[in-house]
Amino acid sequence: MLIAIIMVFVVFSFTGVAVLNVAYLSSSASSETVQNIKLQYQMESRINEALWRINIGTDSLVNSITDGAITMWDPQLSILSVGIDNFNMEAEILLDLSENTPFHRAIASDNPINTNGYSTTAEEEHAVSEFDVIPTVDYEYFLLNSPIIHYGNQEAWSEASMATEGIHIFLGNNLEISGLDLENSTLVFLGTNILFSSDNLIKAPIPEDGADAVPALVLLNAYTLFTLQEGTQIEGAIYCAGQLNIHNSTLTGPIVSSSVTLADDINFIDGDHQEYYRWNKGFGNKDDYDWPKHVNRWRTSKWGKILS
């Protein structure tokens, strides 16, 4: 009987120790979970603050060391790093903040884009977007790069000159362009009321790896009304300083305009022409502007308890 009582006592003792151990482990795990959540909240807060600072003012303002958090911006690599050493834990996240310029969007404007309920087939990464400003044309770039200049209306242009590849500069107003087939050219218009009717195929030069692109169409006049009719195919960037109306055309994009109105669904073939989605020549240097930065990619380089 005594042996049985002793065995029961031993079983109760082991059970008690097990319960205490489970309670300790649960408490420890719960405490670690709480610390982890605190770390996540602080990390999210620091990242949001850093993104706000880098897009609202001078990029260097993002650099700070406060309350166990270090935020640093690498302008050469466009990498934002946020590190935290708090709550007996440490973490670091690296964010690739590649600049988001108008030339990285299928359609970009500094005014609301009037879609009229029509849609585009552009890739999600090239989604339509509004910007505070759009680039400014450097007209001298086009003048200094062997331009072919067309004076007056289209009756003064020879068929031979229109078949020549290169930079075509048009000086007249109220022009209707049709029947063009250019494989390696840029068209620049200084006048107003430009209409691209049917059967136009314009292809901008394909940029070399790492080089800036060259636009397909450039309309410099802020008072221009430019219309792309059905049957037109443009491969390369389109820039319009005035009003751009787009009917059912086939376009690679990017399209950058002060004002854009869709008059039909647009067939975007941007997925097959990623080479045009980069900064374009003839608009100064990309670094001349403080474009908004967004999270392109991110990775966690460190996250866990501080090892003693």
PDB file of C-alpha atoms in Angstrom:
ATOM      1  CA  MET A   1       0.000   0.000   0.000  1.00  0.00           C
ATOM      2  CA  LEU A   2       2.826   2.338   0.928  1.00  0.00           C
ATOM      3  CA  ILE A   3       4.569   1.572  -2.391  1.00  0.00           C
ATOM      4  CA  ALA A   4       1.380   2.405  -4.308  1.00  0.00           C
ATOM      5  CA  ILE A   5       1.038   5.717  -2.475  1.00  0.00           C
ATOM      6  CA  ILE A   6       4.698   6.553  -3.197  1.00  0.00           C
ATOM      7  CA  MET A   7       4.205   5.732  -6.938  1.00  0.00           C
ATOM      8  CA  VAL A   8       1.134   7.994  -7.130  1.00  0.00           C
ATOM      9  CA  PHE A   9       3.133  10.806  -5.482  1.00  0.00           C
ATOM     10  CA  VAL A  10       5.927  10.359  -8.023  1.00  0.00           C
ATOM     11  CA  VAL A  11       3.432  10.448 -10.913  1.00  0.00           C
ATOM     12  CA  PHE A  12       1.861  13.629  -9.521  1.00  0.00           C
ATOM     13  CA  SER A  13       5.315  15.144  -9.090  1.00  0.00           C
ATOM     14  CA  PHE A  14       6.308  14.448 -12.690  1.00  0.00           C
ATOM     15  CA  THR A  15       2.942  15.712 -13.890  1.00  0.00           C
ATOM     16  CA  GLY A  16       3.414  18.912 -11.915  1.00  0.00           C
ATOM     17  CA  VAL A  17       6.880  19.458 -13.325  1.00  0.00           C
ATOM     18  CA  ALA A  18       5.541  18.856 -16.860  1.00  0.00           C
ATOM     19  CA  VAL A  19       2.740  21.373 -16.346  1.00  0.00           C
ATOM     20  CA  LEU A  20       5.169  23.936 -14.988  1.00  0.00           C
ATOM     21  CA  ASN A  21       7.502  23.337 -17.938  1.00  0.00           C
ATOM     22  CA  VAL A  22       4.672  23.730 -20.467  1.00  0.00           C
ATOM     23  CA  ALA A  23       3.558  26.899 -18.702  1.00  0.00           C
ATOM     24  CA  TYR A  24       7.102  28.270 -18.823  1.00  0.00           C
ATOM     25  CA  LEU A  25       7.505  27.429 -22.503  1.00  0.00           C
ATOM     26  CA  SER A  26       4.107  28.926 -23.316  1.00  0.00           C
ATOM     27  CA  SER A  27       4.983  32.057 -21.383  1.00  0.00           C
ATOM     28  CA  SER A  28       8.351  32.285 -23.117  1.00  0.00           C
ATOM     29  CA  ALA A  29       6.793  31.726 -26.541  1.00  0.00           C
ATOM     30  CA  SER A  30       4.073  34.263 -25.786  1.00  0.00           C
ATOM     31  CA  SER A  31       6.647  36.826 -24.693  1.00  0.00           C
ATOM     32  CA  GLU A  32       8.705  36.240 -27.840  1.00  0.00           C
ATOM     33  CA  THR A  33       5.571  36.588 -29.967  1.00  0.00           C
ATOM     34  CA  VAL A  34       4.766  39.913 -28.320  1.00  0.00           C
ATOM     35  CA  GLN A  35       8.311  41.147 -28.896  1.00  0.00           C
ATOM     36  CA  ASN A  36       8.138  40.021 -32.529  1.00  0.00           C
ATOM     37  CA  ILE A  37       4.874  41.924 -33.058  1.00  0.00           C
ATOM     38  CA  LYS A  38       6.361  45.042 -31.480  1.00  0.00           C
ATOM     39  CA  LEU A  39       9.344  44.735 -33.812  1.00  0.00           C
ATOM     40  CA  GLN A  40       7.053  44.400 -36.832  1.00  0.00           C
ATOM     41  CA  TYR A  41       5.078  47.495 -35.845  1.00  0.00           C
ATOM     42  CA  GLN A  42       8.239  49.552 -35.376  1.00  0.00           C
ATOM     43  CA  MET A  43       9.676  48.301 -38.671  1.00  0.00           C
ATOM     44  CA  GLU A  44       6.491  49.183 -40.591  1.00  0.00           C
ATOM     45  CA  SER A  45       6.382  52.596 -38.924  1.00  0.00           C
ATOM     46  CA  ARG A  46      10.017  53.347 -39.801  1.00  0.00           C
ATOM     47  CA  ILE A  47       9.586  52.225 -43.403  1.00  0.00           C
ATOM     48  CA  ASN A  48       6.443  54.336 -43.875  1.00  0.00           C
ATOM     49  CA  GLU A  49       8.159  57.377 -42.371  1.00  0.00           C
ATOM     50  CA  ALA A  50      11.242  56.849 -44.565  1.00  0.00           C
ATOM     51  CA  LEU A  51       9.137  56.540 -47.736  1.00  0.00           C
ATOM     52  CA  TRP A  52       7.268  59.716 -46.819  1.00  0.00           C
ATOM     53  CA  ARG A  53      10.511  61.623 -46.164  1.00  0.00           C
ATOM     54  CA  ILE A  54      12.204  60.453 -49.370  1.00  0.00           C
ATOM     55  CA  ASN A  55       9.239  61.472 -51.533  1.00  0.00           C
ATOM     56  CA  ILE A  56       8.441  64.785 -49.828  1.00  0.00           C
ATOM     57  CA  GLY A  57      11.860  66.450 -49.704  1.00  0.00           C
ATOM     58  CA  THR A  58      15.597  66.024 -50.081  1.00  0.00           C
ATOM     59  CA  ASP A  59      16.466  62.324 -50.191  1.00  0.00           C
ATOM     60  CA  SER A  60      19.270  62.704 -47.632  1.00  0.00           C
ATOM     61  CA  LEU A  61      16.692  63.688 -44.982  1.00  0.00           C
ATOM     62  CA  VAL A  62      15.773  60.027 -44.682  1.00  0.00           C
ATOM     63  CA  ASN A  63      19.118  59.184 -43.001  1.00  0.00           C
ATOM     64  CA  SER A  64      18.616  58.938 -39.229  1.00  0.00           C
ATOM     65  CA  ILE A  65      19.567  57.015 -36.086  1.00  0.00           C
ATOM     66  CA  THR A  66      16.882  57.199 -33.381  1.00  0.00           C
ATOM     67  CA  ASP A  67      15.408  54.906 -30.724  1.00  0.00           C
ATOM     68  CA  GLY A  68      17.356  51.848 -31.776  1.00  0.00           C
ATOM     69  CA  ALA A  69      16.470  52.290 -35.465  1.00  0.00           C
ATOM     70  CA  ILE A  70      18.896  53.113 -38.280  1.00  0.00           C
ATOM     71  CA  THR A  71      17.548  54.341 -41.644  1.00  0.00           C
ATOM     72  CA  MET A  72      19.982  54.869 -44.521  1.00  0.00           C
ATOM     73  CA  TRP A  73      19.550  55.764 -48.223  1.00  0.00           C
ATOM     74  CA  ASP A  74      22.031  54.679 -50.911  1.00  0.00           C
ATOM     75  CA  PRO A  75      21.448  57.045 -53.885  1.00  0.00           C
ATOM     76  CA  GLN A  76      23.771  55.093 -56.185  1.00  0.00           C
ATOM     77  CA  LEU A  77      21.955  51.769 -55.805  1.00  0.00           C
ATOM     78  CA  SER A  78      18.524  53.250 -54.937  1.00  0.00           C
ATOM     79  CA  ILE A  79      18.467  51.052 -51.825  1.00  0.00           C
ATOM     80  CA  LEU A  80      16.732  52.083 -48.605  1.00  0.00           C
ATOM     81  CA  SER A  81      17.856  50.097 -45.549  1.00  0.00           C
ATOM     82  CA  VAL A  82      15.974  50.083 -42.260  1.00  0.00           C
ATOM     83  CA  GLY A  83      17.566  48.326 -39.268  1.00  0.00           C
ATOM     84  CA  ILE A  84      16.169  47.961 -35.743  1.00  0.00           C
ATOM     85  CA  ASP A  85      17.805  46.735 -32.540  1.00  0.00           C
ATOM     86  CA  ASN A  86      15.050  46.673 -29.904  1.00  0.00           C
ATOM     87  CA  PHE A  87      13.009  44.347 -27.666  1.00  0.00           C
ATOM     88  CA  ASN A  88      15.972  41.977 -27.418  1.00  0.00           C
ATOM     89  CA  MET A  89      15.600  41.407 -31.159  1.00  0.00           C
ATOM     90  CA  GLU A  90      17.242  42.723 -34.318  1.00  0.00           C
ATOM     91  CA  ALA A  91      16.018  43.133 -37.882  1.00  0.00           C
ATOM     92  CA  GLU A  92      17.047  44.722 -41.161  1.00  0.00           C
ATOM     93  CA  ILE A  93      15.074  45.158 -44.387  1.00  0.00           C
ATOM     94  CA  LEU A  94      16.498  46.367 -47.716  1.00  0.00           C
ATOM     95  CA  LEU A  95      14.110  48.054 -50.148  1.00  0.00           C
ATOM     96  CA  ASP A  96      14.830  48.683 -53.827  1.00  0.00           C
ATOM     97  CA  LEU A  97      13.263  52.089 -54.551  1.00  0.00           C
ATOM     98  CA  SER A  98      13.743  52.304 -58.304  1.00  0.00           C
ATOM     99  CA  GLU A  99      12.520  55.651 -59.551  1.00  0.00           C
ATOM    100  CA  ASN A 100       9.043  55.731 -61.012  1.00  0.00           C
ATOM    101  CA  THR A 101       9.189  58.121 -63.984  1.00  0.00           C
ATOM    102  CA  PRO A 102       6.461  58.867 -66.539  1.00  0.00           C
ATOM    103  CA  PHE A 103       8.458  56.856 -69.072  1.00  0.00           C
ATOM    104  CA  HIS A 104       7.843  53.729 -66.981  1.00  0.00           C
ATOM    105  CA  ARG A 105       4.054  53.975 -67.422  1.00  0.00           C
ATOM    106  CA  ALA A 106       1.807  53.045 -70.338  1.00  0.00           C
ATOM    107  CA  ILE A 107       0.031  56.394 -69.912  1.00  0.00           C
ATOM    108  CA  ALA A 108       1.260  59.195 -67.654  1.00  0.00           C
ATOM    109  CA  SER A 109      -0.089  62.706 -67.206  1.00  0.00           C
ATOM    110  CA  ASP A 110       0.084  65.628 -64.802  1.00  0.00           C
ATOM    111  CA  ASN A 111      -3.712  65.997 -65.116  1.00  0.00           C
ATOM    112  CA  PRO A 112      -6.560  63.526 -64.530  1.00  0.00           C
ATOM    113  CA  ILE A 113      -6.693  60.985 -67.376  1.00  0.00           C
ATOM    114  CA  ASN A 114     -10.122  60.852 -69.039  1.00  0.00           C
ATOM    115  CA  THR A 115     -10.721  57.188 -69.949  1.00  0.00           C
ATOM    116  CA  ASN A 116     -14.433  57.609 -70.783  1.00  0.00           C
ATOM    117  CA  GLY A 117     -14.901  54.081 -69.498  1.00  0.00           C
ATOM    118  CA  TYR A 118     -12.527  52.593 -72.086  1.00  0.00           C
ATOM    119  CA  SER A 119      -9.717  50.278 -71.097  1.00  0.00           C
ATOM    120  CA  THR A 120      -6.138  49.495 -72.017  1.00  0.00           C
ATOM    121  CA  THR A 121      -4.395  46.151 -72.227  1.00  0.00           C
ATOM    122  CA  ALA A 122      -1.196  47.456 -70.634  1.00  0.00           C
ATOM    123  CA  GLU A 123       0.766  45.263 -68.245  1.00  0.00           C
ATOM    124  CA  GLU A 124       0.177  45.842 -64.520  1.00  0.00           C
ATOM    125  CA  GLU A 125       3.734  47.092 -64.017  1.00  0.00           C
ATOM    126  CA  HIS A 126       3.008  49.847 -66.577  1.00  0.00           C
ATOM    127  CA  ALA A 127      -0.305  50.877 -65.044  1.00  0.00           C
ATOM    128  CA  VAL A 128      -1.762  54.279 -65.937  1.00  0.00           C
ATOM    129  CA  SER A 129      -0.574  56.928 -63.464  1.00  0.00           C
ATOM    130  CA  GLU A 130      -0.734  60.649 -62.695  1.00  0.00           C
ATOM    131  CA  PHE A 131       2.388  62.649 -61.813  1.00  0.00           C
ATOM    132  CA  ASP A 132       2.903  66.067 -60.281  1.00  0.00           C
ATOM    133  CA  VAL A 133       4.999  67.058 -63.289  1.00  0.00           C
ATOM    134  CA  ILE A 134       5.962  65.598 -66.654  1.00  0.00           C
ATOM    135  CA  PRO A 135       9.356  65.990 -68.372  1.00  0.00           C
ATOM    136  CA  THR A 136      10.287  69.099 -70.330  1.00  0.00           C
ATOM    137  CA  VAL A 137      11.474  68.762 -73.930  1.00  0.00           C
ATOM    138  CA  ASP A 138      15.039  69.734 -74.813  1.00  0.00           C
ATOM    139  CA  TYR A 139      14.367  70.866 -78.388  1.00  0.00           C
ATOM    140  CA  GLU A 140      18.073  71.454 -79.064  1.00  0.00           C
ATOM    141  CA  TYR A 141      18.733  67.725 -78.718  1.00  0.00           C
ATOM    142  CA  PHE A 142      16.563  67.006 -81.759  1.00  0.00           C
ATOM    143  CA  LEU A 143      17.955  69.977 -83.735  1.00  0.00           C
ATOM    144  CA  LEU A 144      21.534  68.872 -83.159  1.00  0.00           C
ATOM    145  CA  ASN A 145      21.024  65.252 -84.227  1.00  0.00           C
ATOM    146  CA  SER A 146      20.735  65.517 -88.027  1.00  0.00           C
ATOM    147  CA  PRO A 147      17.090  66.539 -88.353  1.00  0.00           C
ATOM    148  CA  ILE A 148      15.036  66.405 -91.536  1.00  0.00           C
ATOM    149  CA  ILE A 149      12.972  69.613 -91.450  1.00  0.00           C
ATOM    150  CA  HIS A 150       9.566  69.895 -93.161  1.00  0.00           C
ATOM    151  CA  TYR A 151       8.235  73.429 -93.714  1.00  0.00           C
ATOM    152  CA  GLY A 152       4.593  74.407 -94.218  1.00  0.00           C
ATOM    153  CA  ASN A 153       1.887  71.877 -94.996  1.00  0.00           C
ATOM    154  CA  GLN A 154       2.232  68.355 -96.343  1.00  0.00           C
ATOM    155  CA  GLU A 155       1.874  69.471 -99.970  1.00  0.00           C
ATOM    156  CA  ALA A 156       5.423  70.856 -99.730  1.00  0.00           C
ATOM    157  CA  TRP A 157       6.935  67.538 -98.626  1.00  0.00           C
ATOM    158  CA  SER A 158       8.491  65.227-101.125  1.00  0.00           C
ATOM    159  CA  GLU A 159       7.771  61.504-100.996  1.00  0.00           C
ATOM    160  CA  ALA A 160      11.514  60.814-100.891  1.00  0.00           C
ATOM    161  CA  SER A 161      12.079  62.946 -97.809  1.00  0.00           C
ATOM    162  CA  MET A 162       9.230  61.247 -95.943  1.00  0.00           C
ATOM    163  CA  ALA A 163      10.768  57.830 -96.617  1.00  0.00           C
ATOM    164  CA  THR A 164      14.112  58.822 -95.086  1.00  0.00           C
ATOM    165  CA  GLU A 165      14.801  57.424 -91.620  1.00  0.00           C
ATOM    166  CA  GLY A 166      15.887  59.812 -88.858  1.00  0.00           C
ATOM    167  CA  ILE A 167      14.547  62.760 -86.865  1.00  0.00           C
ATOM    168  CA  HIS A 168      11.740  64.500 -88.775  1.00  0.00           C
ATOM    169  CA  ILE A 169      10.818  68.007 -87.560  1.00  0.00           C
ATOM    170  CA  PHE A 170       7.491  69.451 -88.776  1.00  0.00           C
ATOM    171  CA  LEU A 171       6.994  73.229 -88.514  1.00  0.00           C
ATOM    172  CA  GLY A 172       3.411  73.614 -89.776  1.00  0.00           C
ATOM    173  CA  ASN A 173      -0.050  73.658 -88.173  1.00  0.00           C
ATOM    174  CA  ASN A 174      -3.230  71.687 -88.981  1.00  0.00           C
ATOM    175  CA  LEU A 175      -1.391  68.669 -90.392  1.00  0.00           C
ATOM    176  CA  GLU A 176      -2.857  65.278 -91.301  1.00  0.00           C
ATOM    177  CA  ILE A 177      -0.301  62.478 -91.373  1.00  0.00           C
ATOM    178  CA  SER A 178      -1.136  59.226 -93.175  1.00  0.00           C
ATOM    179  CA  GLY A 179       0.615  56.428 -95.030  1.00  0.00           C
ATOM    180  CA  LEU A 180       3.924  56.661 -93.190  1.00  0.00           C
ATOM    181  CA  ASP A 181       6.056  53.542 -92.756  1.00  0.00           C
ATOM    182  CA  LEU A 182       9.229  54.343 -90.778  1.00  0.00           C
ATOM    183  CA  GLU A 183      11.288  51.714 -88.975  1.00  0.00           C
ATOM    184  CA  ASN A 184      13.917  53.809 -87.196  1.00  0.00           C
ATOM    185  CA  SER A 185      12.678  57.380 -86.744  1.00  0.00           C
ATOM    186  CA  THR A 186      11.432  60.133 -84.451  1.00  0.00           C
ATOM    187  CA  LEU A 187       8.765  62.659 -85.492  1.00  0.00           C
ATOM    188  CA  VAL A 188       8.783  66.088 -83.809  1.00  0.00           C
ATOM    189  CA  PHE A 189       5.913  68.574 -84.280  1.00  0.00           C
ATOM    190  CA  LEU A 190       6.074  72.260 -83.349  1.00  0.00           C
ATOM    191  CA  GLY A 191       2.592  73.255 -84.544  1.00  0.00           C
ATOM    192  CA  THR A 192      -0.974  72.663 -83.371  1.00  0.00           C
ATOM    193  CA  ASN A 193      -3.862  70.433 -84.523  1.00  0.00           C
ATOM    194  CA  ILE A 194      -1.953  67.337 -85.647  1.00  0.00           C
ATOM    195  CA  LEU A 195      -3.976  64.336 -86.871  1.00  0.00           C
ATOM    196  CA  PHE A 196      -2.600  60.845 -87.437  1.00  0.00           C
ATOM    197  CA  SER A 197      -5.127  59.138 -89.696  1.00  0.00           C
ATOM    198  CA  SER A 198      -5.017  55.549 -90.941  1.00  0.00           C
ATOM    199  CA  ASP A 199      -2.116  53.407 -92.159  1.00  0.00           C
ATOM    200  CA  ASN A 200       0.722  54.926 -90.154  1.00  0.00           C
ATOM    201  CA  LEU A 201       3.481  52.697 -88.807  1.00  0.00           C
ATOM    202  CA  ILE A 202       6.161  54.557 -86.841  1.00  0.00           C
ATOM    203  CA  LYS A 203       8.911  52.720 -84.977  1.00  0.00           C
ATOM    204  CA  ALA A 204      11.452  54.480 -82.780  1.00  0.00           C
ATOM    205  CA  PRO A 205      15.057  53.229 -82.730  1.00  0.00           C
ATOM    206  CA  ILE A 206      15.520  50.263 -80.400  1.00  0.00           C
ATOM    207  CA  PRO A 207      17.888  51.363 -77.598  1.00  0.00           C
ATOM    208  CA  GLU A 208      21.045  49.468 -76.820  1.00  0.00           C
ATOM    209  CA  ASP A 209      21.396  47.718 -73.474  1.00  0.00           C
ATOM    210  CA  GLY A 210      21.697  50.287 -70.694  1.00  0.00           C
ATOM    211  CA  ALA A 211      21.223  53.263 -73.028  1.00  0.00           C
ATOM    212  CA  ASP A 212      18.356  55.753 -72.902  1.00  0.00           C
ATOM    213  CA  ALA A 213      15.559  55.272 -75.430  1.00  0.00           C
ATOM    214  CA  VAL A 214      14.614  57.673 -78.230  1.00  0.00           C
ATOM    215  CA  PRO A 215      10.933  58.668 -78.543  1.00  0.00           C
ATOM    216  CA  ALA A 216       8.765  57.912 -81.568  1.00  0.00           C
ATOM    217  CA  LEU A 217       6.615  61.076 -81.454  1.00  0.00           C
ATOM    218  CA  VAL A 218       7.182  64.437 -79.760  1.00  0.00           C
ATOM    219  CA  LEU A 219       4.655  67.302 -79.839  1.00  0.00           C
ATOM    220  CA  LEU A 220       6.130  70.420 -78.247  1.00  0.00           C
ATOM    221  CA  ASN A 221       3.249  72.913 -78.453  1.00  0.00           C
ATOM    222  CA  ALA A 222       1.290  73.171 -75.212  1.00  0.00           C
ATOM    223  CA  TYR A 223      -1.769  74.331 -77.228  1.00  0.00           C
ATOM    224  CA  THR A 224      -1.728  71.441 -79.655  1.00  0.00           C
ATOM    225  CA  LEU A 225      -4.601  69.026 -80.156  1.00  0.00           C
ATOM    226  CA  PHE A 226      -3.163  65.685 -81.287  1.00  0.00           C
ATOM    227  CA  THR A 227      -5.365  62.799 -82.427  1.00  0.00           C
ATOM    228  CA  LEU A 228      -4.359  59.190 -83.041  1.00  0.00           C
ATOM    229  CA  GLN A 229      -6.979  57.543 -85.262  1.00  0.00           C
ATOM    230  CA  GLU A 230      -7.725  53.848 -85.685  1.00  0.00           C
ATOM    231  CA  GLY A 231      -5.220  52.075 -87.935  1.00  0.00           C
ATOM    232  CA  THR A 232      -2.132  53.756 -86.490  1.00  0.00           C
ATOM    233  CA  GLN A 233       0.652  51.737 -84.859  1.00  0.00           C
ATOM    234  CA  ILE A 234       3.364  53.501 -82.877  1.00  0.00           C
ATOM    235  CA  GLU A 235       6.295  51.631 -81.347  1.00  0.00           C
ATOM    236  CA  GLY A 236       8.186  53.835 -78.915  1.00  0.00           C
ATOM    237  CA  ALA A 237       7.378  56.683 -76.564  1.00  0.00           C
ATOM    238  CA  ILE A 238       4.822  59.377 -77.392  1.00  0.00           C
ATOM    239  CA  TYR A 239       5.168  62.785 -75.735  1.00  0.00           C
ATOM    240  CA  CYS A 240       2.546  65.511 -76.061  1.00  0.00           C
ATOM    241  CA  ALA A 241       2.768  68.862 -74.269  1.00  0.00           C
ATOM    242  CA  GLY A 242      -0.912  69.548 -75.023  1.00  0.00           C
ATOM    243  CA  GLN A 243      -4.107  67.519 -75.520  1.00  0.00           C
ATOM    244  CA  LEU A 244      -3.832  63.925 -76.767  1.00  0.00           C
ATOM    245  CA  ASN A 245      -6.899  62.041 -78.038  1.00  0.00           C
ATOM    246  CA  ILE A 246      -6.459  58.305 -78.647  1.00  0.00           C
ATOM    247  CA  HIS A 247      -8.799  56.162 -80.740  1.00  0.00           C
ATOM    248  CA  ASN A 248      -8.374  52.412 -81.303  1.00  0.00           C
ATOM    249  CA  SER A 249      -4.652  52.424 -82.011  1.00  0.00           C
ATOM    250  CA  THR A 250      -1.926  49.840 -81.444  1.00  0.00           C
ATOM    251  CA  LEU A 251       0.738  51.278 -79.135  1.00  0.00           C
ATOM    252  CA  THR A 252       3.721  50.069 -77.162  1.00  0.00           C
ATOM    253  CA  GLY A 253       3.801  53.102 -74.891  1.00  0.00           C
ATOM    254  CA  PRO A 254       4.963  54.842 -72.880  1.00  0.00           C
ATOM    255  CA  ILE A 255       2.616  57.776 -73.479  1.00  0.00           C
ATOM    256  CA  VAL A 256       3.400  61.010 -71.635  1.00  0.00           C
ATOM    257  CA  SER A 257       1.016  63.927 -72.082  1.00  0.00           C
ATOM    258  CA  SER A 258      -0.293  66.958 -70.245  1.00  0.00           C
ATOM    259  CA  SER A 259      -3.837  65.834 -71.040  1.00  0.00           C
ATOM    260  CA  VAL A 260      -5.071  62.444 -72.269  1.00  0.00           C
ATOM    261  CA  THR A 261      -8.532  61.364 -73.454  1.00  0.00           C
ATOM    262  CA  LEU A 262      -9.437  57.855 -74.630  1.00  0.00           C
ATOM    263  CA  ALA A 263     -12.008  57.619 -77.418  1.00  0.00           C
ATOM    264  CA  ASP A 264     -11.865  53.808 -77.628  1.00  0.00           C
ATOM    265  CA  ASP A 265     -10.142  50.795 -76.111  1.00  0.00           C
ATOM    266  CA  ILE A 266      -6.382  50.829 -76.737  1.00  0.00           C
ATOM    267  CA  ASN A 267      -4.392  47.818 -77.853  1.00  0.00           C
ATOM    268  CA  PHE A 268      -1.172  48.052 -75.862  1.00  0.00           C
ATOM    269  CA  ILE A 269       1.651  45.732 -76.932  1.00  0.00           C
ATOM    270  CA  ASP A 270       3.966  46.862 -74.127  1.00  0.00           C
ATOM    271  CA  GLY A 271       4.649  43.319 -72.920  1.00  0.00           C
ATOM    272  CA  ASP A 272       6.653  42.616 -76.066  1.00  0.00           C
ATOM    273  CA  HIS A 273       8.431  45.988 -76.034  1.00  0.00           C
ATOM    274  CA  GLN A 274       9.910  46.467 -72.570  1.00  0.00           C
ATOM    275  CA  GLU A 275      12.939  48.123 -74.192  1.00  0.00           C
ATOM    276  CA  TYR A 276      11.022  51.403 -74.555  1.00  0.00           C
ATOM    277  CA  TYR A 277      10.166  51.664 -70.851  1.00  0.00           C
ATOM    278  CA  ARG A 278      13.190  53.638 -69.722  1.00  0.00           C
ATOM    279  CA  TRP A 279      14.294  57.264 -69.673  1.00  0.00           C
ATOM    280  CA  ASN A 280      14.155  58.914 -73.111  1.00  0.00           C
ATOM    281  CA  LYS A 281      16.670  61.203 -74.782  1.00  0.00           C
ATOM    282  CA  GLY A 282      15.583  64.747 -75.537  1.00  0.00           C
ATOM    283  CA  PHE A 283      14.217  65.442 -72.046  1.00  0.00           C
ATOM    284  CA  GLY A 284      17.360  66.341 -70.122  1.00  0.00           C
ATOM    285  CA  ASN A 285      18.803  63.950 -67.565  1.00  0.00           C
ATOM    286  CA  LYS A 286      16.638  61.750 -65.390  1.00  0.00           C
ATOM    287  CA  ASP A 287      18.490  63.081 -62.336  1.00  0.00           C
ATOM    288  CA  ASP A 288      17.309  66.614 -63.145  1.00  0.00           C
ATOM    289  CA  TYR A 289      13.946  65.635 -61.661  1.00  0.00           C
ATOM    290  CA  ASP A 290      13.011  64.300 -58.234  1.00  0.00           C
ATOM    291  CA  TRP A 291      10.698  61.524 -59.360  1.00  0.00           C
ATOM    292  CA  PRO A 292       8.566  59.661 -56.795  1.00  0.00           C
ATOM    293  CA  LYS A 293      10.132  56.461 -55.486  1.00  0.00           C
ATOM    294  CA  HIS A 294       8.233  53.240 -54.880  1.00  0.00           C
ATOM    295  CA  VAL A 295       9.048  49.801 -53.498  1.00  0.00           C
ATOM    296  CA  ASN A 296      10.170  47.724 -56.451  1.00  0.00           C
ATOM    297  CA  ARG A 297      11.631  44.765 -54.534  1.00  0.00           C
ATOM    298  CA  TRP A 298      12.517  44.137 -50.894  1.00  0.00           C
ATOM    299  CA  ARG A 299      14.230  41.476 -48.840  1.00  0.00           C
ATOM    300  CA  THR A 300      14.756  40.736 -45.164  1.00  0.00           C
ATOM    301  CA  SER A 301      18.469  40.439 -44.480  1.00  0.00           C
ATOM    302  CA  LYS A 302      18.115  39.959 -40.703  1.00  0.00           C
ATOM    303  CA  TRP A 303      15.278  39.108 -38.301  1.00  0.00           C
ATOM    304  CA  GLY A 304      15.401  37.325 -34.948  1.00  0.00           C
ATOM    305  CA  LYS A 305      16.491  37.287 -31.295  1.00  0.00           C
ATOM    306  CA  ILE A 306      19.788  38.820 -30.344  1.00  0.00           C
ATOM    307  CA  LEU A 307      22.124  35.951 -29.521  1.00  0.00           C
ATOM    308  CA  SER A 308      23.975  36.489 -26.274  1.00  0.00           C
TER     309      SER A 308
END
